[in-house]
mmCIF file of C-alpha atoms in Angstrom:
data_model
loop_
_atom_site.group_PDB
_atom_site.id
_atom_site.type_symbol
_atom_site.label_atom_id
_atom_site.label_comp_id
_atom_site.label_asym_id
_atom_site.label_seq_id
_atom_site.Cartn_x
_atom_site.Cartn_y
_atom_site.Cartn_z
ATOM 1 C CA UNK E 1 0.000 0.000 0.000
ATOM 2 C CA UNK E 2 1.139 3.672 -0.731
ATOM 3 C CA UNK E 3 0.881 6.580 0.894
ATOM 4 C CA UNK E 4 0.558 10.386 -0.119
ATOM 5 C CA UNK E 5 -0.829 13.552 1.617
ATOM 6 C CA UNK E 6 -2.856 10.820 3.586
ATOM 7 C CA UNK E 7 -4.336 9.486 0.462
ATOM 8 C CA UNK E 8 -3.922 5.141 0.209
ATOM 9 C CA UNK E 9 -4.104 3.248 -2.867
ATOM 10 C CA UNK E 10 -3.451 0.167 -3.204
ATOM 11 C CA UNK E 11 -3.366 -2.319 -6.274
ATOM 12 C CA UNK E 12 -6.818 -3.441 -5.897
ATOM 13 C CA UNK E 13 -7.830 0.397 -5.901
ATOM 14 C CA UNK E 14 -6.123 1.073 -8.441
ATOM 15 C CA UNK E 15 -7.560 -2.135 -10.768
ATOM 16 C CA UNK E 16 -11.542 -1.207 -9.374
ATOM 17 C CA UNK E 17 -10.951 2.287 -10.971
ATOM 18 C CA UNK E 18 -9.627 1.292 -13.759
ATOM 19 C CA UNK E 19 -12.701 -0.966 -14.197
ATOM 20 C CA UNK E 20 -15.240 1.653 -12.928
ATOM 21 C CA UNK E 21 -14.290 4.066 -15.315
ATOM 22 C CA UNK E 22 -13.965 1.863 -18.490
ATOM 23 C CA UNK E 23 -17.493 0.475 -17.598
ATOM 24 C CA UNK E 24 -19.003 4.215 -17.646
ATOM 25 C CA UNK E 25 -17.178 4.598 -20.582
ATOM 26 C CA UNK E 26 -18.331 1.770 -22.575
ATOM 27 C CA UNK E 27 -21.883 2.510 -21.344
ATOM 28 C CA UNK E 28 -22.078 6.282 -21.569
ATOM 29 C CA UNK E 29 -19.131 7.721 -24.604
ATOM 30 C CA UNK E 30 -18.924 4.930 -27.102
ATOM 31 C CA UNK E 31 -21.324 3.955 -29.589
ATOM 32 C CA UNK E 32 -21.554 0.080 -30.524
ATOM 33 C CA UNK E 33 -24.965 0.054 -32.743
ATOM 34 C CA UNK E 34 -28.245 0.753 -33.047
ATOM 35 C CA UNK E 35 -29.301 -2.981 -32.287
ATOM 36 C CA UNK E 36 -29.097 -3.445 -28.876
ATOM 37 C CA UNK E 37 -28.243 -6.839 -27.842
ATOM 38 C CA UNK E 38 -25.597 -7.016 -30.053
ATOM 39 C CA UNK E 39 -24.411 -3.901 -28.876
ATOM 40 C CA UNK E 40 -24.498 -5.066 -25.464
ATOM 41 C CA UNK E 41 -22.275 -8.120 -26.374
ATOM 42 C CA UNK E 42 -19.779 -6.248 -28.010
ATOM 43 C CA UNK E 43 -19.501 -3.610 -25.116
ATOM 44 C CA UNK E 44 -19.271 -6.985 -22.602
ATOM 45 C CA UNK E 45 -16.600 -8.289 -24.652
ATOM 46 C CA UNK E 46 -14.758 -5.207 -24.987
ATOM 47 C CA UNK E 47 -15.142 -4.656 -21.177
ATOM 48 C CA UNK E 48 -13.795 -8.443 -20.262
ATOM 49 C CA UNK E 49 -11.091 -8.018 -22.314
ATOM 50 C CA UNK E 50 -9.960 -4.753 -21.254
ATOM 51 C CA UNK E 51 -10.280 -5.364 -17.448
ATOM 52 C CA UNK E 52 -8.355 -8.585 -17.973
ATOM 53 C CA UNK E 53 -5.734 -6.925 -19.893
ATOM 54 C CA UNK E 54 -5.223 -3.966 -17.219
ATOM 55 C CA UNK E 55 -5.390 -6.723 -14.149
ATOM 56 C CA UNK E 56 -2.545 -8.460 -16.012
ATOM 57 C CA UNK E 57 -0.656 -5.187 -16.208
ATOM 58 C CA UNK E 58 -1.008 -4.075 -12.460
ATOM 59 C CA UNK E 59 1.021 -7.847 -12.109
ATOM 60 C CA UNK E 60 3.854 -6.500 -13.638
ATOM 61 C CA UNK E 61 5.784 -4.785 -11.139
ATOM 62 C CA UNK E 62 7.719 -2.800 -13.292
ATOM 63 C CA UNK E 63 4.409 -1.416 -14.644
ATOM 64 C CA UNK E 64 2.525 -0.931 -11.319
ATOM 65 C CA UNK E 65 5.334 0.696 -9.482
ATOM 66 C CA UNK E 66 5.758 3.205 -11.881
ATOM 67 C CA UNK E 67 1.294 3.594 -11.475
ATOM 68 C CA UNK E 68 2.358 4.282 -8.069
ATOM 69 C CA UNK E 69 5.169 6.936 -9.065
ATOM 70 C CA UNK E 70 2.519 8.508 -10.568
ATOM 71 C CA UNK E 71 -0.068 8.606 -7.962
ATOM 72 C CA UNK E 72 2.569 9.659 -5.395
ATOM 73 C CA UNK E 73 3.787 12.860 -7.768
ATOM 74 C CA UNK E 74 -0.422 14.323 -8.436
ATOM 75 C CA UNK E 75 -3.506 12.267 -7.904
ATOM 76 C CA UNK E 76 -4.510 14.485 -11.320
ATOM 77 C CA UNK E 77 -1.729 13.017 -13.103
ATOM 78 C CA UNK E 78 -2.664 9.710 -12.040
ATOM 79 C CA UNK E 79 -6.247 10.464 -13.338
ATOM 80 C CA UNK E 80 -5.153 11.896 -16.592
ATOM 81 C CA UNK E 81 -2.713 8.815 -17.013
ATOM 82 C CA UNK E 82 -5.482 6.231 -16.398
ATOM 83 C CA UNK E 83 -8.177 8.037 -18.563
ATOM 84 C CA UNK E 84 -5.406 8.141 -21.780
ATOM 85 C CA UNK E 85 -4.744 4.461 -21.220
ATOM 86 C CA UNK E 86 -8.658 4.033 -21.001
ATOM 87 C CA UNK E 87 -8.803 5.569 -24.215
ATOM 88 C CA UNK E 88 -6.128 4.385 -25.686
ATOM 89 C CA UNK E 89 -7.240 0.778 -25.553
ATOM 90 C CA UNK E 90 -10.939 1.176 -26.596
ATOM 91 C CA UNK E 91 -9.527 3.025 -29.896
ATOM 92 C CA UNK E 92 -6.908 -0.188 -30.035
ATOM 93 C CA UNK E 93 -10.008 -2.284 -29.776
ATOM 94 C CA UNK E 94 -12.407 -0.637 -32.065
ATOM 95 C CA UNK E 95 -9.300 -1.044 -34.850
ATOM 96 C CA UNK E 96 -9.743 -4.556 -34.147
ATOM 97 C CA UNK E 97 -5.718 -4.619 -33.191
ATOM 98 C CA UNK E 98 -4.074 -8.083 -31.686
ATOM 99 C CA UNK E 99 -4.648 -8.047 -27.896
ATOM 100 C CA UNK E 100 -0.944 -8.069 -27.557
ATOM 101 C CA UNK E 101 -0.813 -4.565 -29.039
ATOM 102 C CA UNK E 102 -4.034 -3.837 -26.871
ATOM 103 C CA UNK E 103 -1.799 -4.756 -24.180
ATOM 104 C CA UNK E 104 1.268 -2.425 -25.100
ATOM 105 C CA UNK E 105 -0.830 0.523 -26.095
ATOM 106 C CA UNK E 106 -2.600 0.371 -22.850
ATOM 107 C CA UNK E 107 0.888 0.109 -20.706
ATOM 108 C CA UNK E 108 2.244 2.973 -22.573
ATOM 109 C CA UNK E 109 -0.850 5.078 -22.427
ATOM 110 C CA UNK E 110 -0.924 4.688 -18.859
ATOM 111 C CA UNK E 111 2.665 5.446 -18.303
ATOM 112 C CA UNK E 112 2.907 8.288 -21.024
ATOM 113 C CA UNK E 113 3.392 11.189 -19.163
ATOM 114 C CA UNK E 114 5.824 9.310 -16.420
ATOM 115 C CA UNK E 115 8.302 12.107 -17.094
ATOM 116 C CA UNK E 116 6.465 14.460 -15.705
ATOM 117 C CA UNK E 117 6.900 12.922 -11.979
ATOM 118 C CA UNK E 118 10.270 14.995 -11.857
ATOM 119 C CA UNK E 119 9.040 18.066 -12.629
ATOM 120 C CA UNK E 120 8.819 20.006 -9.288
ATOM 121 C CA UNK E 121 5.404 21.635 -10.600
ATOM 122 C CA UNK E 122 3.875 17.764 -10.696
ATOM 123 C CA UNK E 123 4.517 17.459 -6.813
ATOM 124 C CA UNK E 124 2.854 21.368 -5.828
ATOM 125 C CA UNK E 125 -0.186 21.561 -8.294
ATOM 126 C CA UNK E 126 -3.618 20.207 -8.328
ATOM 127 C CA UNK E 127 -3.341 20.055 -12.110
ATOM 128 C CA UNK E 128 -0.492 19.237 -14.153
ATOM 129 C CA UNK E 129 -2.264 18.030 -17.358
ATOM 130 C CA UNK E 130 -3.496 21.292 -18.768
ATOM 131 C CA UNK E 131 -2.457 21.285 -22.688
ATOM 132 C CA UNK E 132 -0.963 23.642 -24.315
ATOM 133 C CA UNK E 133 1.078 22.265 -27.919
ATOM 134 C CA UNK E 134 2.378 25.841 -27.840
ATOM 135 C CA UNK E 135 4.646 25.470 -25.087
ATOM 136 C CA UNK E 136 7.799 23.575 -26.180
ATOM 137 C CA UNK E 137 9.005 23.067 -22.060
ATOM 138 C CA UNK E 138 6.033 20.566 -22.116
ATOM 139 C CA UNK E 139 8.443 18.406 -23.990
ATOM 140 C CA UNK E 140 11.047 18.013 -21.742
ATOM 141 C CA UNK E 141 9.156 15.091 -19.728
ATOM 142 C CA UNK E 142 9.128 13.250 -22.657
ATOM 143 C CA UNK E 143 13.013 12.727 -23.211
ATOM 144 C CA UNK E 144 13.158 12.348 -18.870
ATOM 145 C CA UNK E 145 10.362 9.714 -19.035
ATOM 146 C CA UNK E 146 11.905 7.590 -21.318
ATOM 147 C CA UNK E 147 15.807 7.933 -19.692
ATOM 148 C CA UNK E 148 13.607 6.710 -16.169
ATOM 149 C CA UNK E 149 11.463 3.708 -18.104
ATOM 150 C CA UNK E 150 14.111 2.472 -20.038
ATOM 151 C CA UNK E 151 15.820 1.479 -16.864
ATOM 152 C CA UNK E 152 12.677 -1.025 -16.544
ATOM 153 C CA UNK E 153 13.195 -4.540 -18.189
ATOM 154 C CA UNK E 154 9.495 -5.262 -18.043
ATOM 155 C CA UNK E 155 8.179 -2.434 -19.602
ATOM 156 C CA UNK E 156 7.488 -3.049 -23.188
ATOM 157 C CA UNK E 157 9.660 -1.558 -26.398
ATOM 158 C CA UNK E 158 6.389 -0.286 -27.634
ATOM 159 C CA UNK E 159 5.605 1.186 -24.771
ATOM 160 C CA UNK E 160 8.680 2.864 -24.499
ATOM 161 C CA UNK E 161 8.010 4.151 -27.775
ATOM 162 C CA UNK E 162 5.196 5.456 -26.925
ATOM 163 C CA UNK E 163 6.654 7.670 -24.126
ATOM 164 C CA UNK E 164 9.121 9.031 -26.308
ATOM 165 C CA UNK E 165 6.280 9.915 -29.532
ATOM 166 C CA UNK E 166 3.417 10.949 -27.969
ATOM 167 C CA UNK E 167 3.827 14.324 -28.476
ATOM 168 C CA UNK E 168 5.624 13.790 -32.378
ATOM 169 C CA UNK E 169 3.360 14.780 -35.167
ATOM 170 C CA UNK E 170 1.560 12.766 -38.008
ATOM 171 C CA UNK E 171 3.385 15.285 -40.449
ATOM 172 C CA UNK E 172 6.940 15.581 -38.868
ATOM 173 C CA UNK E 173 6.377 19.015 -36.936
ATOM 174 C CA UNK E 174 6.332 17.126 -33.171
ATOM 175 C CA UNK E 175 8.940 16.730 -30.603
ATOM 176 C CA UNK E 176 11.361 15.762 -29.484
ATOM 177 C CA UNK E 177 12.927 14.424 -33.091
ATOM 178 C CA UNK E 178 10.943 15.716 -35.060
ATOM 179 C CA UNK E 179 9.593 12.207 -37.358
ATOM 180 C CA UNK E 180 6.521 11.948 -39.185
ATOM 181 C CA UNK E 181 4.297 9.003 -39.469
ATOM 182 C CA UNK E 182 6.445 6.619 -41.647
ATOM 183 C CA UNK E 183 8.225 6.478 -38.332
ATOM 184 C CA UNK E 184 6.273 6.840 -35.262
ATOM 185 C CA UNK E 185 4.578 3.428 -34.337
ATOM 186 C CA UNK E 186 1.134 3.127 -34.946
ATOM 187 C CA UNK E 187 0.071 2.937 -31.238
ATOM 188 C CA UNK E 188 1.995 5.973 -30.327
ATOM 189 C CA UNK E 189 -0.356 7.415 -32.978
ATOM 190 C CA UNK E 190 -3.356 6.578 -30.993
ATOM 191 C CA UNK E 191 -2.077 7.295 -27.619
ATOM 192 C CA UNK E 192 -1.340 10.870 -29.007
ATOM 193 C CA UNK E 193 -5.277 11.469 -29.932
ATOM 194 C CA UNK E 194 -6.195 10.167 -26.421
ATOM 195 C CA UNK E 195 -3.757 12.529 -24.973
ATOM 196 C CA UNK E 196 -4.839 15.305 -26.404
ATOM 197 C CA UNK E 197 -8.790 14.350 -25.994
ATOM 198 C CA UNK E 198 -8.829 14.002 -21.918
ATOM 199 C CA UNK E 199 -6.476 16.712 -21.658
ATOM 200 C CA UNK E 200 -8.596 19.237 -23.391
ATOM 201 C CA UNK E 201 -11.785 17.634 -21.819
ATOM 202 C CA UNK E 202 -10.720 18.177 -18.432
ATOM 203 C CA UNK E 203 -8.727 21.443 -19.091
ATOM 204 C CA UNK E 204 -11.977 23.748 -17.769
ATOM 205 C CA UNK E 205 -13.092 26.568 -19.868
ATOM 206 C CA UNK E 206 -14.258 29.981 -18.507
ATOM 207 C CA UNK E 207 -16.133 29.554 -15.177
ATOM 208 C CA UNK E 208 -16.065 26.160 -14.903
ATOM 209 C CA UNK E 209 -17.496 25.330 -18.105
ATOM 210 C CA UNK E 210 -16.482 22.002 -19.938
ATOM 211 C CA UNK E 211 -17.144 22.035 -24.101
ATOM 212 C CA UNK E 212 -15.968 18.664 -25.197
ATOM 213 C CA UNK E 213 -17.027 20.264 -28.682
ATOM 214 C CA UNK E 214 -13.189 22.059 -28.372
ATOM 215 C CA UNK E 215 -11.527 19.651 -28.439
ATOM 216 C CA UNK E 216 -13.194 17.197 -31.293
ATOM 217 C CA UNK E 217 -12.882 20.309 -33.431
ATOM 218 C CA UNK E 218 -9.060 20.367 -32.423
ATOM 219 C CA UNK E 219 -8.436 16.937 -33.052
ATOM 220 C CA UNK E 220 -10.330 17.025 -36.428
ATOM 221 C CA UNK E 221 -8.713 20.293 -37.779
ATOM 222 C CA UNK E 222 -5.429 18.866 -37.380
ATOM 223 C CA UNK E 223 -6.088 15.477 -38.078
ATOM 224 C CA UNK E 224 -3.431 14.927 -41.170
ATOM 225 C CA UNK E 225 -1.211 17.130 -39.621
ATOM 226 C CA UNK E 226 -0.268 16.559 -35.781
ATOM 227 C CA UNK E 227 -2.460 13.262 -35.791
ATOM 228 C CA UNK E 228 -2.817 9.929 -38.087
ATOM 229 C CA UNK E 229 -6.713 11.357 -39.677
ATOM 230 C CA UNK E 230 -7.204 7.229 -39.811
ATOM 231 C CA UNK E 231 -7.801 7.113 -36.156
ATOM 232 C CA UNK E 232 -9.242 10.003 -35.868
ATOM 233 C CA UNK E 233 -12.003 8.455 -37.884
ATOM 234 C CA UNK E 234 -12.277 5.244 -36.164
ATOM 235 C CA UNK E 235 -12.482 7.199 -32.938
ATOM 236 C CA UNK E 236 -15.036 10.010 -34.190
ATOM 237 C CA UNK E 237 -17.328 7.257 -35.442
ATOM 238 C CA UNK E 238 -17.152 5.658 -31.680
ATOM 239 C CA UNK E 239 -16.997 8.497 -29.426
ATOM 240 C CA UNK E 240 -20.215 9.998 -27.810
ATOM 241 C CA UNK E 241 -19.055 13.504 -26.632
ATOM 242 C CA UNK E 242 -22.321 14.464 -25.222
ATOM 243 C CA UNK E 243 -24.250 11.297 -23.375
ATOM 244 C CA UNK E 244 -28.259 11.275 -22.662
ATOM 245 C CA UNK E 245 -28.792 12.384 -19.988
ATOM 246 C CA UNK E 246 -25.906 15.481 -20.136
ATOM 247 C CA UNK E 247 -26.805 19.129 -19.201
ATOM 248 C CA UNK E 248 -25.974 21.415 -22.250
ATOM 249 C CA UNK E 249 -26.061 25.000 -23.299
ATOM 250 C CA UNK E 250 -26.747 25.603 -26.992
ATOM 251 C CA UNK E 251 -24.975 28.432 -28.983
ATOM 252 C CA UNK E 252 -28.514 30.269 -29.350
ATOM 253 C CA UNK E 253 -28.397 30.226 -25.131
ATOM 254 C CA UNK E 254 -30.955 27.752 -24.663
ATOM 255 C CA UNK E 255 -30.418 24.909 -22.126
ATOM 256 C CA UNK E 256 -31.843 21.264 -21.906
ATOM 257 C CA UNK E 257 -30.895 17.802 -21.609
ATOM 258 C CA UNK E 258 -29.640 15.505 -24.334
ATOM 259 C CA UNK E 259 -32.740 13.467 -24.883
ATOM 260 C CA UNK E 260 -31.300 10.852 -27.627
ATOM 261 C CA UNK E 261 -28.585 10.323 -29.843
ATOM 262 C CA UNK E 262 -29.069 9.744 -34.053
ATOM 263 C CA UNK E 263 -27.671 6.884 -35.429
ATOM 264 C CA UNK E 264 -24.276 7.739 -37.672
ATOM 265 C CA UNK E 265 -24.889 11.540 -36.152
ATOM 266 C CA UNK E 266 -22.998 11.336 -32.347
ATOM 267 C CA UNK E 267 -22.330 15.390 -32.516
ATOM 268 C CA UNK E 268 -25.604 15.960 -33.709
ATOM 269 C CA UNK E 269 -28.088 14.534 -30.781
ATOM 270 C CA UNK E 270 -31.587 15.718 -29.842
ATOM 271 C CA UNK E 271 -31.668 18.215 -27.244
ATOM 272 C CA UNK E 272 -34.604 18.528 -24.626
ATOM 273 C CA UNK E 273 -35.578 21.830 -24.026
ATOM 274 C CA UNK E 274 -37.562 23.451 -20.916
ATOM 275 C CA UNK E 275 -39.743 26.376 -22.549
ATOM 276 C CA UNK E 276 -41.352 28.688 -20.037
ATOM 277 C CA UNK E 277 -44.078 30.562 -21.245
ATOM 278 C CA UNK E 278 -46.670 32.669 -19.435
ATOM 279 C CA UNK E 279 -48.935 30.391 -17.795
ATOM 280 C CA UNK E 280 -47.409 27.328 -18.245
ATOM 281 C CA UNK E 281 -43.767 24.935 -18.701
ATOM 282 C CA UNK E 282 -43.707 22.998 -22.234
ATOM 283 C CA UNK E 283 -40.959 20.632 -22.891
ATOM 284 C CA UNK E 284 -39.549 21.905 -27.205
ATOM 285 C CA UNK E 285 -37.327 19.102 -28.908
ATOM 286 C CA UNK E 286 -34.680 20.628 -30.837
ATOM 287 C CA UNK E 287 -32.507 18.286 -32.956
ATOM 288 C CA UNK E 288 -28.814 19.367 -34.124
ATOM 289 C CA UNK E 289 -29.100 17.723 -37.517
ATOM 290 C CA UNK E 290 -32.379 19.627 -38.775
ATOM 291 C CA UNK E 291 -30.819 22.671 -37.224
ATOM 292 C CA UNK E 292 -26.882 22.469 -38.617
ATOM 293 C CA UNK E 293 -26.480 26.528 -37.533
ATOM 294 C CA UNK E 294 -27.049 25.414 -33.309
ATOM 295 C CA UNK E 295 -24.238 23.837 -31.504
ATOM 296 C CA UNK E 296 -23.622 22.289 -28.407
ATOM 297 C CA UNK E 297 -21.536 25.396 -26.343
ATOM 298 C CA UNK E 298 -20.773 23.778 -23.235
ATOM 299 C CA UNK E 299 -21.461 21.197 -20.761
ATOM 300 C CA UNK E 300 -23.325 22.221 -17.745
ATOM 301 C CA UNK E 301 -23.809 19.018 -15.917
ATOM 302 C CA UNK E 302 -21.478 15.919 -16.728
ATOM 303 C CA UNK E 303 -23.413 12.566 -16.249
ATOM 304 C CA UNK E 304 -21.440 11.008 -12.962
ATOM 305 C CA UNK E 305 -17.979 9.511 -13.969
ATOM 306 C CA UNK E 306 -16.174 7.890 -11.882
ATOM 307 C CA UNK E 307 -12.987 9.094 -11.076
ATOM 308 C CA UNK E 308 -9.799 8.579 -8.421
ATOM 309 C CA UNK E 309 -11.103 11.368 -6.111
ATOM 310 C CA UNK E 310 -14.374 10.351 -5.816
ATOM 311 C CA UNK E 311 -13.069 6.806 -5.612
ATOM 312 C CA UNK E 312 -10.986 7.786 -2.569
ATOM 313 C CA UNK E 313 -14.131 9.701 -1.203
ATOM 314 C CA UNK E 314 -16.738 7.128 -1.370
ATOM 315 C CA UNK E 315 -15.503 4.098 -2.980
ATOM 316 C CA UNK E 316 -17.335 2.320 -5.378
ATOM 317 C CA UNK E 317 -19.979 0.156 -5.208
#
């Protein structure tokens, strides 16, 4: 068991939030079909596979006691960490990749930003994941990550890789050398789009305000560019950005609840909207596709996810 600022983990901990966040995942932010029992066997499978896959990992002590590193440096790193190698291996799985590459692109995922436990910011901040591709220092943990891992005979080569390229770009224009795609390994590519997706998700806008709708545009505009626009695809014909159930505001200022989401259209859902009028409260459907000039704006009210502080708070049941 480990101890920081009062806060114990231990490996079981560590495995149960792992598997309570993957399960909200699967349930609430990826889309597996319109009919549902298949659906629900694929999302099992992809759930069984991924738990066992991450228990096997938390084995390794190589792997786990640099999970720990983490957690020890910022309990936000060690959220960010988990949520890329969440990520990471759901996009691995959707591209139908060999679970042994599952495997790797999950261990480097979650180990991806392992440089940045010796930076003395990581040990003093709340938040140490807020992205900025502008600033060039950010790169620095990527060169000290992989002098630490490569010390580690059980970590993976690919996973090694994957420290060292997850910030290099699709077209050559990344750090720290500088190689385009002919050279960076294919699940360094996807680790980079999960990066960049949870970082921006949980960097918060003005007051508080989360717009996932940011970030997808990011991705997408530079998709060719910084990332491989191949996975970008697979994972923008997966991901559900806004869930039922969510609390939006609209670009017109309106605000309601995502009601349901269109097949093929997962940025486009049908919003619920609470109408007051004089004498009375109506309830006005207004669906994104039939209105292409309204936009989701922000996120008002997440739909619970579970997550290492509210894991150390309650637990999970």
């Amino acid at each position: 068991m480990y101890r920081n600022n009062k806060i114990l983990l231990d490996t079981s901990d560590v495995i149960n939030i792992f598997n309570e966040k993957l399960r909200h995942m699967l349930d609430k932010n990826f889309y597996f079909g319109l009919d549902s029992r298949l659906s629900e066997v694929l999302r099992e499978n992809m759930y069984e596979k991924l738990v066992s896959i991450f228990t096997s990992l938390m084995r390794n002590i190589d792997f786990s006691n640099n999970i720990f590193l983490i957690k020890n440096a910022n309990i936000d790193l060690l959220e960010h960490s988990i949520n890329t190698a969440l990520y990471s291996g759901i996009i691995a799985s959707f591209m139908n990749l060999l679970n042994s590459n599952i495997k790797n692109t999950i261990m480097g995922g979650a180990l991806h930003d392992i440089g940045k436990i010796f930076e003395e910011e990581a040990f003093g901040l709340k938040n140490t994941v807020f992205f900025d591709e502008d600033d060039e220092s950010i790169y620095t943990h990527v060169l000290r990550g992989k002098q630490h891992i490569d010390s580690f005979s059980d970590i993976s080569e690919d996973a090694k890789k994957i420290i060292l390229e997850h910030h290099e770009h699709y077209d050559g224009s990344g750090h720290p050398n500088g190689i385009d795609f002919e050279k960076i390994s294919l699940l360094s590519r996807i680790v980079s789009i999960a990066n960049v997706y949870d970082a921006m998700n949980n960097k918060n806008g003005e007051n508080g305000i989360f717009a996932p709708y940011d970030s997808v545009e990011y991705i997408m505009a530079y998709s060719g560019t910084m990332f491989d626009y191949d996975i970008v695809k697979v994972f923008f014909k997966k991901i559900i950005p806004y869930p039922i159930g969510t609390l939006v505001r609209l670009s017109d200022g309106r605000v309601g609840v995502v009601e349901r989401i269109p097949d093929g259209f997962l940025f486009r859902p049908v919003i619920k909207i609470v109408k007051q009028l004089d004498t009375r409260i109506i309830m006005e459907e207004v669906s994104l596709m039939d209105n292409p000039s309204i936009t989701v704006k922000a996120i008002l009210e997440k739909t619970p996810n579970p997550s290492v502080q509210s894991y150390l708070k309650h637990g999970f049941n």
